[in-house]
Every structure is written in structure tokens, then in C-alpha cells.
Amino acid sequence: MQKIAVIGAGQMGTGIAQTVAAHGMRVMLSDVDLATAEAGKGKIDKAVSKLVGRGKIDVGAAEALLDRITPIGDYSPMEEADLIIEAATEREEIKNAIFEAAGKVLADDAIFASNTSSIPITRMANHSPDPARFIGLHFFNPVPVMGLIEVIPGLATAKSTTDSVTEFAKGLGKEVVLSQDEPGFVVNRILLPMINEAVFVLGQSTAGIEDIDKGCRLGLNHPMGPLQLADFVGLDTCLDIINVLYRTTRDSKYRPAPLLVKYVEAGWLGRKTGRGFYDYTGEAPVPTR
Ligand code: 3HC
């Protein structure tokens, strides 16, 4: 695969575009409009400049990487893409509308992948032009750093599609875990109940924010505690995923912690809004409770 298109220029989409470009492939980046796609490229520019500052890559390589990324304002140039990766908001109706619109320009031999973190692939595949060429390709944040991609074929996905995207994922220097199309796939099915439980522990005042995080950092050797990680992922995304687990399985063990719901209702969504379980507006994060 040489030409990739990424739909969604948020945290995940820009991370995917950066990683693809860092591995020598050309990538088109789109969002609701050209200005938003260009702003996404601006975020990548910033991340790459940091790497240059730290001596991780040289200026020439950084420029070449950025040259391979083209922000676009509509889907028509994607007719050239070998693979379109959807990385939009984790809402099924938004994703389905994208599959229908961008599906109109999908080349006859190209693949459509979704970076959904938990929505069933088999169901979304019906909104793409060819379910045999539709698959889940789940990246982890921050994409340039994390070593894993989950590959999730739906019921109708062709083996050739699974093989192609597995090869593509390995070409990005990532390890691949193949998951069946079950709610939450493998990693989020395990991660989100942990984050949700941490919010229950907080809500029941068993321990404070810092101690819950310290407990998991030092007691389990996790790089971030669960509340820090929830802020990093976005509390709205965490709630969306735990709700998908809850609604699709109807198993009460996945019921969202009431405090998580409250934080999302308050608009305290984590790092991206400057406040989640921690306040990020100062020099260092400060716990909010
Ligand atoms: N591009 C390239 N490299 C980058 C980068 C970027 N955008 N951002 C950071 N890096 C590199 C840095 O250069 C650094 O490299 P080095 O170790 O060789 O010096 C390395 O990444 C670590 O960066 P920092 O020193 O800035 O930060 P930390 O050491 O504090 O690590 C972290 C930050 C990697 C985010 C670490 O805290 C971590 O691993 N946290 C857990 C992340 C996690 O669990 N992610 C998964 C979330 S779940 C998910 O994504 C699924 C979804 O569906 C919800």
C-alpha cells in the first residue's frame, strides 16, 4: 500500500497520519473541512518539531515526513487511496455517514478500515460499499509511540482484506493482535472496566485521585494510573466505550460509574478540555477532588 487516506484530524487521526508518513507512505488527511484538516497537519508539525528538538529525527527527514501529508477538503481525492482509515468521533451515526459518503469514491480494489474503539465492525460494514473490503484497524494513543494495532475482521470481511491490513500494520513497525468482532475487542474490553472501576473507587471515597493513580503506577507498573489515562483518552470516549460494552452485552458489570457520567455532563472531558480528574491549566496537573 502506498497511498493512504485518514478521515478525522483529531488525536488519533493525526497520530495515524504521522505514523504512516514516517514510514514513507503518502497520506491524505481530511476532516469536516479543509481548515480543520490543515489544523490537524499543524498539530503533526508541532509533534515532529519536538522530535527534531530532541534529536530523534533530523530536519530533512521531518520535512520529508510533512511533505507526504496532504490535507484535503473533500473526499474526491481519496479515489487514489489504497486504504482509507476512518478515525472520526466515536459515534456510530457519524461513522456510518462517513462510510456512505467516502464509500462513493473508494476504488474497486481499495480497503476501508475503521479505527473504532468498540463499535461492531460487522454492523458498520453494511454502510460501506463492500463489506468484504471493510475491517477494524484499532490504533492506540499516542499512535507514533504505542506498539500495538488490533485487527478486527467483521463477519463478511475477506481473508485477503485481513492479510493486507495486517501487512500494512506490521509495515508501520507495530505488533498485531487479531480480535474477533466482539464488544470492546481485546484491549478496551479489559481496559475500560479497569478505568470505570477506578472511578467507582473514587466515587465511593475509598481513596483520592492521586492515590488511585499511584496505586496502579507503582503497584502494577502501569505507565499512567487509570484516572490519568482516562483524562488522556478523553472521558467522553471512555464513557462511549463502556456504554457500548454495557448496551451490547446487557451485562451490569459494565454499567458506567455515575461519577464518570457526571464529569462528562459537566464537560470535564480530560486533557483536551483542560479539566478532567486533573486540572491541566497550570504548570503541572492538579487533582480536582
Ligand atoms: N511522535 C513520536 N514520538 C513521540 C510522540 C509523537 N507524537 N509523543 C511522544 N513520543 C515519544 C517521545 O519522543 C519519547 O521517546 P523516548 O522514550 O525515546 O525519549 C516517548 O515517546 C515518551 O514520551 P515522553 O517522554 O514525552 O512522555 P512519557 O515518558 O511520560 O510517556 C506515554 C508518555 C508514552 C504517553 C506514557 O505515559 C504511556 O505509555 N502511557 C500509557 C498510554 C496508553 O495506555 N495508551 C493507550 C490508551 S487506550 C487507547 O488508545 C485505545 C482507545 O481506543 C481508547
Coordinates of C-alpha atoms and ligand atoms in Angstrom, one line a residue:
M1 CA 0.0 0.0 0.0
Q2 CA 1.4 3.4 -1.0
K3 CA -1.4 5.9 -0.7
I4 CA -3.4 6.1 2.5
A5 CA -6.3 8.4 3.4
V6 CA -7.2 9.3 7.0
I7 CA -10.6 10.7 7.9
G8 CA -10.6 12.6 11.2
A9 CA -7.8 15.0 12.1
G10 CA -8.1 14.7 15.9
Q11 CA -5.7 13.0 18.3
M12 CA -6.0 9.6 16.7
G13 CA -6.2 10.6 13.1
T14 CA -3.2 12.9 13.3
G15 CA -1.2 10.2 15.1
I16 CA -2.1 7.7 12.4
A17 CA -1.2 10.2 9.6
Q18 CA 2.1 11.0 11.3
T19 CA 3.0 7.3 11.7
V20 CA 2.0 6.4 8.1
A21 CA 4.1 9.3 6.7
A22 CA 7.0 8.4 9.0
H23 CA 7.0 5.0 7.2
G24 CA 7.4 6.5 3.8
M25 CA 3.8 6.4 2.6
R26 CA 1.8 9.3 1.2
V27 CA -1.2 10.2 3.3
M28 CA -4.3 12.4 2.7
L29 CA -5.8 13.9 5.8
S30 CA -9.4 15.1 5.9
D31 CA -11.9 16.4 8.5
V32 CA -15.2 18.3 8.3
D33 CA -13.5 21.0 6.2
L34 CA -10.1 21.9 4.8
A35 CA -9.2 24.3 7.6
T36 CA -9.7 21.6 10.2
A37 CA -7.6 19.2 8.2
E38 CA -4.9 21.8 7.9
A39 CA -5.0 22.5 11.6
G40 CA -4.5 18.7 12.0
K41 CA -1.4 18.9 9.9
G42 CA -0.3 21.8 12.1
K43 CA -0.5 19.5 15.2
I44 CA 1.6 16.9 13.4
D45 CA 4.1 19.7 12.5
K46 CA 4.4 20.6 16.2
A47 CA 4.9 16.9 17.3
V48 CA 7.5 16.4 14.7
S49 CA 9.3 19.6 15.6
K50 CA 9.5 18.4 19.2
L51 CA 11.2 15.2 17.9
V52 CA 13.6 17.3 15.9
G53 CA 14.3 19.3 19.1
R54 CA 15.1 16.1 21.0
G55 CA 17.4 14.9 18.3
K56 CA 15.1 12.0 17.4
I57 CA 14.9 12.8 13.7
D58 CA 16.8 15.3 11.5
V59 CA 15.3 18.4 9.9
G60 CA 15.4 16.8 6.4
A61 CA 13.5 13.7 7.5
A62 CA 11.0 15.9 9.3
E63 CA 10.4 18.0 6.2
A64 CA 10.0 14.9 4.0
L65 CA 7.5 13.4 6.5
L66 CA 5.4 16.6 6.5
D67 CA 5.6 16.8 2.7
R68 CA 4.0 13.3 2.5
I69 CA 0.9 14.6 4.3
T70 CA -1.8 16.4 2.2
P71 CA -4.7 18.0 4.0
I72 CA -7.9 17.7 1.8
G73 CA -11.2 19.4 1.9
D74 CA -13.5 16.7 0.5
Y75 CA -13.4 13.0 -0.2
S76 CA -12.9 13.0 -4.0
P77 CA -9.0 12.7 -3.9
M78 CA -9.5 9.5 -1.9
E79 CA -10.3 7.7 -5.2
E80 CA -6.5 7.3 -5.4
A81 CA -6.2 5.7 -1.9
D82 CA -5.3 2.0 -1.4
L83 CA -6.6 2.2 2.1
I84 CA -9.0 4.7 3.8
I85 CA -8.8 4.8 7.6
E86 CA -11.7 6.4 9.4
A87 CA -10.7 7.9 12.7
A88 CA -13.7 10.2 13.4
T89 CA -15.7 10.7 16.6
E90 CA -16.7 7.5 18.3
R91 CA -20.4 7.9 17.3
E92 CA -21.9 5.2 15.1
E93 CA -24.2 7.6 13.1
I94 CA -21.2 9.9 12.3
K95 CA -19.1 7.0 11.2
N96 CA -21.8 5.4 9.1
A97 CA -22.4 8.8 7.3
I98 CA -18.6 8.8 6.5
F99 CA -18.6 5.2 5.2
E100 CA -21.5 6.1 2.9
A101 CA -20.1 9.4 1.6
A102 CA -16.4 8.4 1.3
G103 CA -17.5 4.9 0.1
K104 CA -18.7 6.6 -3.1
V105 CA -15.1 7.3 -4.1
L106 CA -13.5 4.1 -2.7
A107 CA -11.5 2.4 -5.6
D108 CA -12.6 -1.1 -6.6
D109 CA -9.6 -2.8 -5.0
A110 CA -9.2 -0.4 -2.1
I111 CA -9.9 -1.2 1.6
F112 CA -12.0 0.8 4.1
A113 CA -10.9 0.5 7.7
S114 CA -12.3 1.9 10.9
N115 CA -10.3 2.9 13.9
T116 CA -13.4 2.4 16.1
S117 CA -12.5 1.5 19.7
S118 CA -15.6 -0.6 20.3
I119 CA -18.4 -0.3 17.7
P120 CA -19.2 -3.7 16.0
I121 CA -17.4 -3.9 12.6
T122 CA -20.0 -6.3 11.1
R123 CA -22.7 -3.7 11.7
M124 CA -20.8 -0.8 10.3
A125 CA -19.6 -2.7 7.3
N126 CA -23.1 -2.6 5.9
H127 CA -22.7 1.2 5.4
S128 CA -19.6 0.7 3.2
P129 CA -19.8 -0.2 -0.5
D130 CA -18.3 -3.7 0.1
P131 CA -18.3 -5.4 3.5
A132 CA -15.7 -7.9 2.2
R133 CA -13.2 -4.9 2.0
F134 CA -14.2 -3.4 5.3
I135 CA -12.3 -4.1 8.6
G136 CA -11.4 -2.7 12.0
L137 CA -7.9 -1.3 12.5
H138 CA -7.6 -0.2 16.1
F139 CA -4.6 2.1 16.9
F140 CA -3.6 3.1 20.4
N141 CA -2.8 6.6 21.7
P142 CA -0.2 8.1 21.2
V143 CA -0.1 6.3 17.9
P144 CA 3.6 7.1 17.0
V145 CA 4.7 5.6 20.3
M146 CA 2.4 2.6 21.0
G147 CA 3.5 -0.7 19.7
L148 CA 0.1 -2.4 19.0
I149 CA -2.6 -2.4 16.4
E150 CA -5.7 -4.6 16.8
V151 CA -7.0 -6.0 13.5
I152 CA -10.7 -6.9 13.7
P153 CA -12.4 -8.6 10.7
G154 CA -16.2 -8.5 10.6
L155 CA -18.3 -11.4 9.6
A156 CA -18.2 -10.5 5.9
T157 CA -14.5 -9.4 5.8
A158 CA -12.5 -11.3 3.2
K159 CA -9.3 -13.0 4.3
S160 CA -7.4 -11.0 1.7
T161 CA -8.5 -7.8 3.4
T162 CA -7.3 -9.1 6.8
D163 CA -4.0 -10.2 5.3
S164 CA -3.5 -6.8 3.5
V165 CA -4.1 -4.7 6.6
T166 CA -2.0 -7.0 8.8
E167 CA 0.9 -6.5 6.5
F168 CA 0.2 -2.7 6.4
A169 CA 0.2 -2.6 10.3
K170 CA 3.4 -4.6 10.5
G171 CA 4.9 -2.2 8.0
L172 CA 4.3 0.6 10.5
G173 CA 6.6 -1.2 12.9
K174 CA 3.7 -2.4 15.1
E175 CA 2.7 -5.7 16.5
V176 CA -0.7 -7.0 15.6
V177 CA -3.3 -8.7 17.7
L178 CA -6.2 -10.3 15.8
S179 CA -9.5 -10.0 17.5
Q180 CA -12.9 -11.4 16.8
D181 CA -15.7 -8.8 16.3
E182 CA -16.9 -8.8 19.9
P183 CA -17.7 -5.7 22.0
G184 CA -14.5 -3.8 23.0
F185 CA -12.4 -6.3 21.0
V186 CA -9.5 -7.4 23.3
V187 CA -7.7 -4.4 24.9
N188 CA -10.6 -2.0 25.5
R189 CA -12.7 -4.9 26.8
I190 CA -10.1 -5.2 29.6
L191 CA -9.0 -1.5 29.9
L192 CA -12.4 0.2 30.2
P193 CA -13.7 -1.9 33.1
M194 CA -10.5 -1.0 34.9
I195 CA -10.9 2.7 34.3
N196 CA -14.6 2.5 35.2
E197 CA -13.8 0.7 38.4
A198 CA -11.2 3.3 39.3
V199 CA -14.0 5.9 39.0
F200 CA -16.2 3.8 41.3
V201 CA -13.3 3.6 43.8
L202 CA -13.1 7.4 43.6
G203 CA -16.8 7.9 43.9
Q204 CA -17.0 5.8 47.0
S205 CA -14.1 7.8 48.5
T206 CA -12.1 4.7 49.0
A207 CA -9.1 6.7 48.0
G208 CA -8.3 10.0 46.4
I209 CA -7.3 10.7 42.7
E210 CA -3.6 10.7 43.3
D211 CA -3.5 7.6 45.5
I212 CA -5.7 5.6 43.0
D213 CA -3.2 6.5 40.2
K214 CA -0.2 6.0 42.4
G215 CA -1.5 2.6 43.4
C216 CA -1.7 1.4 39.8
R217 CA 1.6 3.1 38.7
L218 CA 3.6 1.6 41.5
G219 CA 1.6 -1.4 42.4
L220 CA 1.1 -2.6 38.8
N221 CA 3.9 -0.9 37.0
H222 CA 1.4 0.9 34.6
P223 CA 3.0 4.0 33.0
M224 CA -0.1 6.0 34.0
G225 CA -2.7 5.5 36.6
P226 CA -6.3 4.8 35.4
L227 CA -7.6 8.3 36.1
Q228 CA -4.7 9.9 34.4
L229 CA -5.2 7.5 31.5
A230 CA -8.9 8.3 31.4
D231 CA -8.1 12.0 31.1
F232 CA -5.6 11.2 28.4
V233 CA -8.0 9.1 26.3
G234 CA -10.9 11.6 27.0
L235 CA -13.7 10.9 29.5
D236 CA -16.3 11.2 26.7
T237 CA -14.5 8.4 24.8
C238 CA -14.2 6.3 27.9
L239 CA -18.0 6.7 28.6
D240 CA -18.8 5.9 24.9
I241 CA -16.8 2.7 25.1
I242 CA -18.1 1.5 28.4
N243 CA -21.7 2.3 27.2
V244 CA -21.1 0.2 24.1
L245 CA -19.9 -2.7 26.3
Y246 CA -22.9 -2.2 28.6
R247 CA -25.5 -1.9 25.9
T248 CA -24.3 -4.7 23.6
T249 CA -23.7 -7.3 26.3
R250 CA -26.5 -6.1 28.7
D251 CA -24.2 -7.2 31.4
S252 CA -24.4 -5.0 34.5
K253 CA -20.7 -5.4 35.2
Y254 CA -20.2 -2.8 32.5
R255 CA -22.6 -0.1 33.9
P256 CA -20.8 3.3 33.8
A257 CA -19.7 4.8 37.1
P258 CA -22.1 7.6 38.0
L259 CA -19.2 10.0 38.6
L260 CA -17.9 9.3 35.1
V261 CA -21.3 10.3 33.6
K262 CA -21.3 13.4 35.8
Y263 CA -17.9 14.6 34.7
V264 CA -18.9 14.1 31.0
E265 CA -22.1 16.0 31.6
A266 CA -20.1 18.8 33.2
G267 CA -18.0 19.0 30.1
W268 CA -14.9 17.9 32.1
L269 CA -13.5 15.6 29.4
G270 CA -9.9 15.4 30.4
R271 CA -6.8 16.9 28.9
K272 CA -8.5 18.2 25.8
T273 CA -10.8 20.5 27.8
G274 CA -8.1 21.4 30.4
R275 CA -10.0 19.6 33.1
G276 CA -10.9 16.0 33.9
F277 CA -9.9 14.2 37.1
Y278 CA -6.9 16.6 37.0
D279 CA -6.8 20.3 36.1
Y280 CA -4.3 20.9 33.3
T281 CA -4.4 24.7 33.2
G282 CA -1.3 25.3 35.3
E283 CA 2.3 24.1 35.1
A284 CA 1.6 20.6 36.4
P285 CA -1.7 18.6 36.6
V286 CA -3.5 19.1 39.9
P287 CA -6.2 16.6 41.1
T288 CA -9.7 18.1 41.2
R289 CA -11.0 16.3 44.2
Ligands
3HC1 N1 5.6 11.1 17.9 C1 6.7 10.4 18.1 N2 7.2 10.1 19.3 C2 6.6 10.6 20.4 C3 5.4 11.4 20.3 C4 4.9 11.6 19.0 N3 3.8 12.3 18.8 N4 5.0 11.7 21.6 C5 5.9 11.1 22.4 N5 6.8 10.5 21.7 C6 8.0 9.7 22.2 C7 8.9 10.7 22.9 O1 9.9 11.2 22.0 C8 9.6 9.7 23.9 O2 10.6 8.9 23.3 P1 11.9 8.3 24.1 O3 11.3 7.5 25.2 O4 12.6 7.6 23.0 O5 12.6 9.6 24.6 C9 8.5 8.8 24.3 O6 7.5 8.9 23.3 C10 7.8 9.1 25.6 O7 7.4 10.4 25.6 P2 7.5 11.4 26.8 O8 8.9 11.4 27.4 O9 7.0 12.8 26.3 O10 6.4 11.0 27.9 P3 6.4 9.8 28.9 O11 7.7 9.1 29.1 O12 5.7 10.4 30.1 O13 5.4 8.8 28.2 C11 3.4 8.0 27.3 C12 4.2 9.2 27.7 C13 4.0 7.3 26.2 C14 2.0 8.5 26.9 C15 3.2 7.0 28.6 O14 2.8 7.7 29.7 C16 2.3 5.9 28.3 O15 2.6 4.9 27.7 N6 1.0 6.0 28.8 C17 0.0 5.0 28.6 C18 -0.6 5.2 27.3 C19 -1.7 4.2 27.0 O16 -2.0 3.3 27.7 N7 -2.3 4.3 25.8 C20 -3.4 3.5 25.4 C21 -4.6 4.2 25.7 S1 -6.0 3.3 25.2 C22 -6.3 3.6 23.6 O17 -5.6 4.4 23.0 C23 -7.4 2.9 22.9 C24 -8.5 3.8 22.6 O18 -9.5 3.1 21.9 C25 -9.2 4.3 23.9

